[in-house]
mmCIF file of C-alpha atoms in Angstrom:
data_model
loop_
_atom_site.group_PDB
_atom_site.id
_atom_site.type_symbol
_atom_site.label_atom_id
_atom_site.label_comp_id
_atom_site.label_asym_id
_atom_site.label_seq_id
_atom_site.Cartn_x
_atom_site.Cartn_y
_atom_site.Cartn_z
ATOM 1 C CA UNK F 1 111.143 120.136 112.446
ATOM 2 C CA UNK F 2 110.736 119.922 108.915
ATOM 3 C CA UNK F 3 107.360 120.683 109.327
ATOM 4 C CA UNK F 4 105.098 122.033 106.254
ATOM 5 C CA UNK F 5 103.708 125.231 106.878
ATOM 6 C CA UNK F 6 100.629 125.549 103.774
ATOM 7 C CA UNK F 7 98.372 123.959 106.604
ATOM 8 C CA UNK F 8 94.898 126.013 105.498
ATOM 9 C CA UNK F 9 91.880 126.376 107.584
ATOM 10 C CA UNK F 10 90.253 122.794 107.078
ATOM 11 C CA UNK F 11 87.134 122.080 106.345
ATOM 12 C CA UNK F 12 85.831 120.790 109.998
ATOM 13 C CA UNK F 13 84.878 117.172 110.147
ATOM 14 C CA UNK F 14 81.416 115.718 109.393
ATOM 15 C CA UNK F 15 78.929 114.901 111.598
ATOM 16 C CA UNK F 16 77.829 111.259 111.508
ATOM 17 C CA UNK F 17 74.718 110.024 112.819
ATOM 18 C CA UNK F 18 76.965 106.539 114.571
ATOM 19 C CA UNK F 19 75.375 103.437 115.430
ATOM 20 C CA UNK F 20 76.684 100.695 117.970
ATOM 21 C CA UNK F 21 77.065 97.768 116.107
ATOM 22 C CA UNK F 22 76.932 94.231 117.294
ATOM 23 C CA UNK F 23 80.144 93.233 119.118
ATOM 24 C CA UNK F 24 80.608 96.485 120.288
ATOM 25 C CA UNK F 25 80.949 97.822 123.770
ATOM 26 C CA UNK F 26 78.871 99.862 125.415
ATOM 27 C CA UNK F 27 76.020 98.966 122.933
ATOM 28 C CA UNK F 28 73.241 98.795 125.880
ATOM 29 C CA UNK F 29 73.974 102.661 126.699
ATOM 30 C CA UNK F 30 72.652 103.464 123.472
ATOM 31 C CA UNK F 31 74.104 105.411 120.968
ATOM 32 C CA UNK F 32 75.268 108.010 123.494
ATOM 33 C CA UNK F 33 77.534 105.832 125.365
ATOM 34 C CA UNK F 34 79.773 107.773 127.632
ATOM 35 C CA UNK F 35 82.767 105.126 126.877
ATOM 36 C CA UNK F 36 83.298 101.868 125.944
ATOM 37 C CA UNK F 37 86.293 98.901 126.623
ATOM 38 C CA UNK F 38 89.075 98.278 124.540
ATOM 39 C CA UNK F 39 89.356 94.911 122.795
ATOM 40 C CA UNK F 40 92.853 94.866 123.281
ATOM 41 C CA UNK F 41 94.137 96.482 126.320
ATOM 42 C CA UNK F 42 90.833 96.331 128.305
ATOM 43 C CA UNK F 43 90.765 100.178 129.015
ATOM 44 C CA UNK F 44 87.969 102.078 129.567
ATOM 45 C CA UNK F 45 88.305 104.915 126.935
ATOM 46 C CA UNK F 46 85.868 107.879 126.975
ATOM 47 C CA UNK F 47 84.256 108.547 123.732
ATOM 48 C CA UNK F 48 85.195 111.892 123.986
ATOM 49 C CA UNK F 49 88.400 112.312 122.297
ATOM 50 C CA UNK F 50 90.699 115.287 121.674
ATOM 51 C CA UNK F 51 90.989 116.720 118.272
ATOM 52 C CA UNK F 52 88.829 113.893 116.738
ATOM 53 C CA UNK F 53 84.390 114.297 117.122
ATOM 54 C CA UNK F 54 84.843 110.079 115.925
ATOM 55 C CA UNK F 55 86.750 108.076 118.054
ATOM 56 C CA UNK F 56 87.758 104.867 116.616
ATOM 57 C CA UNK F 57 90.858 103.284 118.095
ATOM 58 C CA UNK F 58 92.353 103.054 122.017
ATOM 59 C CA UNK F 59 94.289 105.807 122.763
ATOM 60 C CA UNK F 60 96.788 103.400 124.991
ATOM 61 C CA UNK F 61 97.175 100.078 122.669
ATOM 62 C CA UNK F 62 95.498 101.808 118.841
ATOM 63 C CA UNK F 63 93.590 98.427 118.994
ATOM 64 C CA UNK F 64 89.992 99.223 117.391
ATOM 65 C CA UNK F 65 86.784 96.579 116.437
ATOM 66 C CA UNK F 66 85.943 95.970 112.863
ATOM 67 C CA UNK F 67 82.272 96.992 112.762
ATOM 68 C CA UNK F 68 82.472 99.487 109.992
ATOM 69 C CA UNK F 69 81.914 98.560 106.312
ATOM 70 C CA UNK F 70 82.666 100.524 103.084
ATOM 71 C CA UNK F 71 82.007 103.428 104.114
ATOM 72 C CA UNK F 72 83.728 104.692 107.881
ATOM 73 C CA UNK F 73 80.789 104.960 110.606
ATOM 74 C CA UNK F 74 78.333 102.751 108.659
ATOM 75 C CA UNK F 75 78.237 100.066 111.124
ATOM 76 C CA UNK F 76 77.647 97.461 108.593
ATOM 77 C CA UNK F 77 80.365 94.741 109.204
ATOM 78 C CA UNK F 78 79.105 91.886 111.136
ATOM 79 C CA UNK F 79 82.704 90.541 111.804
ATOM 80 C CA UNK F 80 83.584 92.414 115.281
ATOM 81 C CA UNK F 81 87.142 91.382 114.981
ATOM 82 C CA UNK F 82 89.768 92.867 116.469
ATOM 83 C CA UNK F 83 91.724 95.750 114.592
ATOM 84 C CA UNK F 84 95.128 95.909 115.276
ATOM 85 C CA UNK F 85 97.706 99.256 114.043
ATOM 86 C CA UNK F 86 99.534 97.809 111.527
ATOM 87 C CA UNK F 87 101.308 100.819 110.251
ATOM 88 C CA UNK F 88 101.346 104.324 109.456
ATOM 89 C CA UNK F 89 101.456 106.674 106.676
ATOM 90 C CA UNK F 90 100.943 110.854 106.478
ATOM 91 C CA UNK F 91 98.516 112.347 104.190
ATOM 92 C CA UNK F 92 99.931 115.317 102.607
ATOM 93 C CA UNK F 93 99.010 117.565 105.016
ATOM 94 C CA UNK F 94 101.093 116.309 107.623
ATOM 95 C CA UNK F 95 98.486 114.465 109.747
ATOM 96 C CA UNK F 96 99.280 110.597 110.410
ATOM 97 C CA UNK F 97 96.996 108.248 109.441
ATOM 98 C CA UNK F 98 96.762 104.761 111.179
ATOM 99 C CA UNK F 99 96.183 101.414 109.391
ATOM 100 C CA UNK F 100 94.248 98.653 111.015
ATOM 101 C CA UNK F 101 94.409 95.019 110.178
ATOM 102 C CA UNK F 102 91.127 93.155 111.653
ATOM 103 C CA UNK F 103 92.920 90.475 113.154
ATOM 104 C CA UNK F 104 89.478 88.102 112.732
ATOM 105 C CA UNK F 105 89.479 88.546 108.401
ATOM 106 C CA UNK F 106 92.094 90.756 107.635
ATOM 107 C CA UNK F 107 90.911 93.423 105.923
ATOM 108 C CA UNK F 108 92.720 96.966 105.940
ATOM 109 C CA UNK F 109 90.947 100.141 107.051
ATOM 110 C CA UNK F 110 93.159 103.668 107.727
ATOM 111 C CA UNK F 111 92.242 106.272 110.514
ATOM 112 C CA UNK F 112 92.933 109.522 111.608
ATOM 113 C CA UNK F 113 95.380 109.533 114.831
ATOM 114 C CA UNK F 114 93.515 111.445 117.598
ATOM 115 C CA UNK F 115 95.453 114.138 120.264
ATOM 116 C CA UNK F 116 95.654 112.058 123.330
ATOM 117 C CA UNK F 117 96.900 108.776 121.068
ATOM 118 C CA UNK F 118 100.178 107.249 122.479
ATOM 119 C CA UNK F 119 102.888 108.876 121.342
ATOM 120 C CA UNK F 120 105.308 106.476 122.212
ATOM 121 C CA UNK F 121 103.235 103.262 120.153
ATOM 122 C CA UNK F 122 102.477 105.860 117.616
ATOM 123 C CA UNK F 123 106.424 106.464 117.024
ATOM 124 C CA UNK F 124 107.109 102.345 117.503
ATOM 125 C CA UNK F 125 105.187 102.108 114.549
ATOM 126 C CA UNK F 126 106.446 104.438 112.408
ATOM 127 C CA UNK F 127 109.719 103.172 113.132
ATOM 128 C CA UNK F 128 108.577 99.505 112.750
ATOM 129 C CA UNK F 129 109.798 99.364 108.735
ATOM 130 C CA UNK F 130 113.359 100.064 109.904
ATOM 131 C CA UNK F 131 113.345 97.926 112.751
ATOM 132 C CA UNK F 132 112.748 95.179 110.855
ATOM 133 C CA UNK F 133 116.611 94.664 110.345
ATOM 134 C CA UNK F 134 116.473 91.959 107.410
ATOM 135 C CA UNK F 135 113.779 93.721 105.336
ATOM 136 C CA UNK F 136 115.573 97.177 106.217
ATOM 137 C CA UNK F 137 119.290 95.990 105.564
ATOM 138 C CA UNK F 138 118.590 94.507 101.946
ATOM 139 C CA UNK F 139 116.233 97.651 101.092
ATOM 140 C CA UNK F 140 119.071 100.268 102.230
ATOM 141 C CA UNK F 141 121.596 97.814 100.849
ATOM 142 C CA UNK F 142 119.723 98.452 97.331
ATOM 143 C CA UNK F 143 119.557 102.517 97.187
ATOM 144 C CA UNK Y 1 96.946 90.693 88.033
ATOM 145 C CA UNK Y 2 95.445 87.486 87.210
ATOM 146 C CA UNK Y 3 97.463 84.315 85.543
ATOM 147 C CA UNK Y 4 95.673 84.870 81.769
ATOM 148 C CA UNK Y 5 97.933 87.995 81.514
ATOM 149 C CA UNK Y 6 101.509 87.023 82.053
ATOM 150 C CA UNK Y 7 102.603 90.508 81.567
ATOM 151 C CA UNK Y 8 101.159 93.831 82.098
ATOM 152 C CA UNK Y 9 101.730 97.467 81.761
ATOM 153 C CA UNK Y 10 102.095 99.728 84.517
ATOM 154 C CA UNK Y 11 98.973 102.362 84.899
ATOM 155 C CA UNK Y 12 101.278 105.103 85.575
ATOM 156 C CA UNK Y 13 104.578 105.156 84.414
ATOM 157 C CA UNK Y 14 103.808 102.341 81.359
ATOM 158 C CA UNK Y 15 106.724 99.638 81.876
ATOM 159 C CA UNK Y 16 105.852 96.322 80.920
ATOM 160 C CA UNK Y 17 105.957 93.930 83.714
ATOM 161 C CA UNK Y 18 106.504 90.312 84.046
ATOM 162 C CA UNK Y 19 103.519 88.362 86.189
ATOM 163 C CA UNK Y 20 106.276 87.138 88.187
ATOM 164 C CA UNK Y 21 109.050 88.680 90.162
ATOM 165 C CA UNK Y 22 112.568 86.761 90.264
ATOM 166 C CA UNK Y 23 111.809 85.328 93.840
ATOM 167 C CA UNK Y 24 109.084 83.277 92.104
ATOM 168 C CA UNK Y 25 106.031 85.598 93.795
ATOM 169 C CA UNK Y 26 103.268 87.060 91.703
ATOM 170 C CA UNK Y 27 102.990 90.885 91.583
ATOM 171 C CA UNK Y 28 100.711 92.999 92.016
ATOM 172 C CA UNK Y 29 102.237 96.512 91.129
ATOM 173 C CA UNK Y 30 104.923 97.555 89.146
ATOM 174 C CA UNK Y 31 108.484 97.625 90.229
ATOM 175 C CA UNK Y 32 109.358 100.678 89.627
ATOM 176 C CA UNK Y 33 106.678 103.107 90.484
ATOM 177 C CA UNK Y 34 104.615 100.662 92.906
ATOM 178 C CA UNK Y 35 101.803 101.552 91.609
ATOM 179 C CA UNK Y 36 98.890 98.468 91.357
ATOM 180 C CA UNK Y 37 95.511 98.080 89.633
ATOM 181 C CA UNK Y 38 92.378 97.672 91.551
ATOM 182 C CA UNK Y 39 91.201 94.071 90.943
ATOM 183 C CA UNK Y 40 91.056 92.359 93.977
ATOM 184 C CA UNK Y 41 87.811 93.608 96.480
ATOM 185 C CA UNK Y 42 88.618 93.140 100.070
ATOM 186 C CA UNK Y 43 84.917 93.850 101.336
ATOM 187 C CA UNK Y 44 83.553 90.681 98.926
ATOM 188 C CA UNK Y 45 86.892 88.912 99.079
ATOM 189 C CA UNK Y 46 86.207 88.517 95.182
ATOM 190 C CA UNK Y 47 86.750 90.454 92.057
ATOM 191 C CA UNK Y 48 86.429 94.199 91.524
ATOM 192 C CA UNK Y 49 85.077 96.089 88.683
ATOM 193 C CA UNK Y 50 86.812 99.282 89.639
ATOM 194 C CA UNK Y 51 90.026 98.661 87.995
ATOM 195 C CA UNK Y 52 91.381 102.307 88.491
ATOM 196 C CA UNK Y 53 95.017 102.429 89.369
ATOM 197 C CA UNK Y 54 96.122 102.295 92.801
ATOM 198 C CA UNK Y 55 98.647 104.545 94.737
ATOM 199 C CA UNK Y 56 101.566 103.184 97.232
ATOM 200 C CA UNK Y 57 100.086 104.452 100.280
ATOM 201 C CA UNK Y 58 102.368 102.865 103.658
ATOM 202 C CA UNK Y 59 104.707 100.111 104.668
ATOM 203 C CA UNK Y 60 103.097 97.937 106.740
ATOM 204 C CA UNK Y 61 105.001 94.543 108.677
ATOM 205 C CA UNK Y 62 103.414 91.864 109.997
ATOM 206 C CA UNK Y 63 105.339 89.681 112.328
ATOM 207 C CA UNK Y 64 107.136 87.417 109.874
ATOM 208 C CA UNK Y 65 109.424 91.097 109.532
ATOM 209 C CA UNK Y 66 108.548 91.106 105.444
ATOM 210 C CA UNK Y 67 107.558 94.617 104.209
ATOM 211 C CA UNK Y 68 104.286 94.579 102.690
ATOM 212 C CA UNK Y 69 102.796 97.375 100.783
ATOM 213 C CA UNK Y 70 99.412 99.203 101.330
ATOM 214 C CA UNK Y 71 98.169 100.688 97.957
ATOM 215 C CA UNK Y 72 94.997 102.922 97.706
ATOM 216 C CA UNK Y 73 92.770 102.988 94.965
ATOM 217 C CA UNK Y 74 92.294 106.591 93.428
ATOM 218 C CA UNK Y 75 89.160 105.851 91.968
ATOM 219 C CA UNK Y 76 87.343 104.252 95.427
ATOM 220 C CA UNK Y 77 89.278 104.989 97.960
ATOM 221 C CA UNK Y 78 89.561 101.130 98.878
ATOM 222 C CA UNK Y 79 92.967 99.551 100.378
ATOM 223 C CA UNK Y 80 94.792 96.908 99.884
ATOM 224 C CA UNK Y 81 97.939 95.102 100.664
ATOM 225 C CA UNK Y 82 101.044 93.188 98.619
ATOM 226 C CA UNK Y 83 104.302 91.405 99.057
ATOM 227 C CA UNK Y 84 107.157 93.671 98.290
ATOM 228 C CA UNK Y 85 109.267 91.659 95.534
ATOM 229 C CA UNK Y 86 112.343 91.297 95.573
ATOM 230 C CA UNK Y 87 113.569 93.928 92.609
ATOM 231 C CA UNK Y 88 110.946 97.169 93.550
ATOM 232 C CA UNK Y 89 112.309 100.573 93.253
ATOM 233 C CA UNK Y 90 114.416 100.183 96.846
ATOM 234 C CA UNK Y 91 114.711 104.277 96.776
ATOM 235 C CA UNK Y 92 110.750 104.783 96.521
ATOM 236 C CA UNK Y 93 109.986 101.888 99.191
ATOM 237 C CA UNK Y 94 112.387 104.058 101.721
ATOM 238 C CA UNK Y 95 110.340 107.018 100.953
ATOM 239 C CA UNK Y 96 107.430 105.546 101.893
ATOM 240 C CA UNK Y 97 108.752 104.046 105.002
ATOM 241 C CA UNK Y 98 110.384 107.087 106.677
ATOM 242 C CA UNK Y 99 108.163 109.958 105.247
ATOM 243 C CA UNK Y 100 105.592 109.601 108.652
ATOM 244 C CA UNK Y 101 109.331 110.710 110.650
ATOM 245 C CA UNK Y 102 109.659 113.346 108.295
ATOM 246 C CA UNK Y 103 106.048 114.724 109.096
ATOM 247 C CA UNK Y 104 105.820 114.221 113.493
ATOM 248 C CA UNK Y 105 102.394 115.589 114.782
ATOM 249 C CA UNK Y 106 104.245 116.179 117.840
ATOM 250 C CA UNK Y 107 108.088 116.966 118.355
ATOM 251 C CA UNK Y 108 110.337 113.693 118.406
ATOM 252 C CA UNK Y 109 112.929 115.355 121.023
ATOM 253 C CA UNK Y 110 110.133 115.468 123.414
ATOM 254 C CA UNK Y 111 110.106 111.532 123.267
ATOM 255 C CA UNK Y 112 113.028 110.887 125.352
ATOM 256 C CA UNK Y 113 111.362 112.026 128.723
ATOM 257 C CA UNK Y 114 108.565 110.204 128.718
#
């Protein structure tokens, strides 16, 4: 594994004070909702989620909802789109970062993966640039 | 880059840059260090005042199979997303692409048995 190693105590994620937003599932529980149903897969995901305090995305399908604005967990969006993983990228540290595409308006947000994410959709789309034959022949083609 | 400015220099590694790329598509970043300039807002779908420069962030592809590029902004954090051209740096594009595989959160071999 070419794994780095300078992985330092982190500073443990903020607390957010998160709001359901319109469009969003589970909305009549109140902001404690136990779980809420994914816009793409129709899953019932617990809010709970390993390794993450924030869940954002469906652990089976990575589909999310476009309710946040500027700023992640401000509930300010009044699209409700559907976000679908678009790709992939790792922030220096190591840790994969997902980027959704709001299928409704198109705008780009990125996420932290969470610990029970599929690994197997999670790996199909890191792969996705090189599986893209045409793209991928002409760019190695190039080097 | 808007069409007043038919060339522009690159933020970061100062190469002057034609508007257009030989396939006839306008750029947005510079060929050979794909890095871009924060112009375009995606929350106001209008013009930003940031204007800080703009990192190569991820490779994304929609379903026509054409590698588009994500670009952060350094200054605001926002994202946005490009047409690769035809003549950008091939070896730093690759980079991009495969550098999640070199990083795994969880051990590739495993992958096989699920």
């Amino acid at each position: 594994m070419g794994r780095r190693d300078h992985r330092g105590p982190r500073r443990p994620q903020r607390r957010k004070t998160v709001l359901r937003a319109r469009g969003e599932q589970g909305r009549r529980a109140g902001p404690a909702a136990e779980s809420f149903r994914c816009a793409g897969c129709r899953l019932d995901v617990p809010a709970r989620a390993v390794g993450s305090a924030h869940r954002n995305h469906c652990p089976h399908c990575l589909t999310s909802l476009h309710v946040d604005g500027r700023v992640p967990g401000d509930r300010t969006s009044d699209c409700g789109g559907r976000m679908t993983a678009a790709g992939l990228f790792a922030r220096p540290d190591g840790e994969w970062m997902l980027i959704h595409r709001c299928a409704s308006c198109g705008e780009l947000s990125a996420n932290r993966v969470a610990g029970d994410d599929n690994a197997l959709a999670l790996v199909r789309l890191a792969v996705r640039p090189l599986t893209t034959s045409e793209a991928a022949r002409r760019t190695l083609a190039h080097l | 880059m808007s069409n007043t400015e038919p060339d522009f220099i690159c933020l970061h590694c100062g190469l002057t840059v034609s508007a257009f790329a030989p396939d006839g598509d306008e750029r947005d970043h510079c060929p050979s260090c794909l890095t871009s300039r924060h112009v375009h807002d995606q929350h106001d779908d209008g013009v930003s005042d940031c204007a800080a420069r703009m990192t190569p962030l991820s490779v994304v592809v929609p379903s026509d199979g054409r590698w588009r590029l994500v670009h952060r902004c350094v200054g605001c954090d926002e994202l946005s997303e490009g047409v690769v051209a035809g003549d950008d740096s091939p070896l730093l594009l690759m980079r991009i692409a495969v550098r999640p595989l070199a990083e795994p959160p969880f051990p590739l071999e495993l992958l096989g048995r699920v």
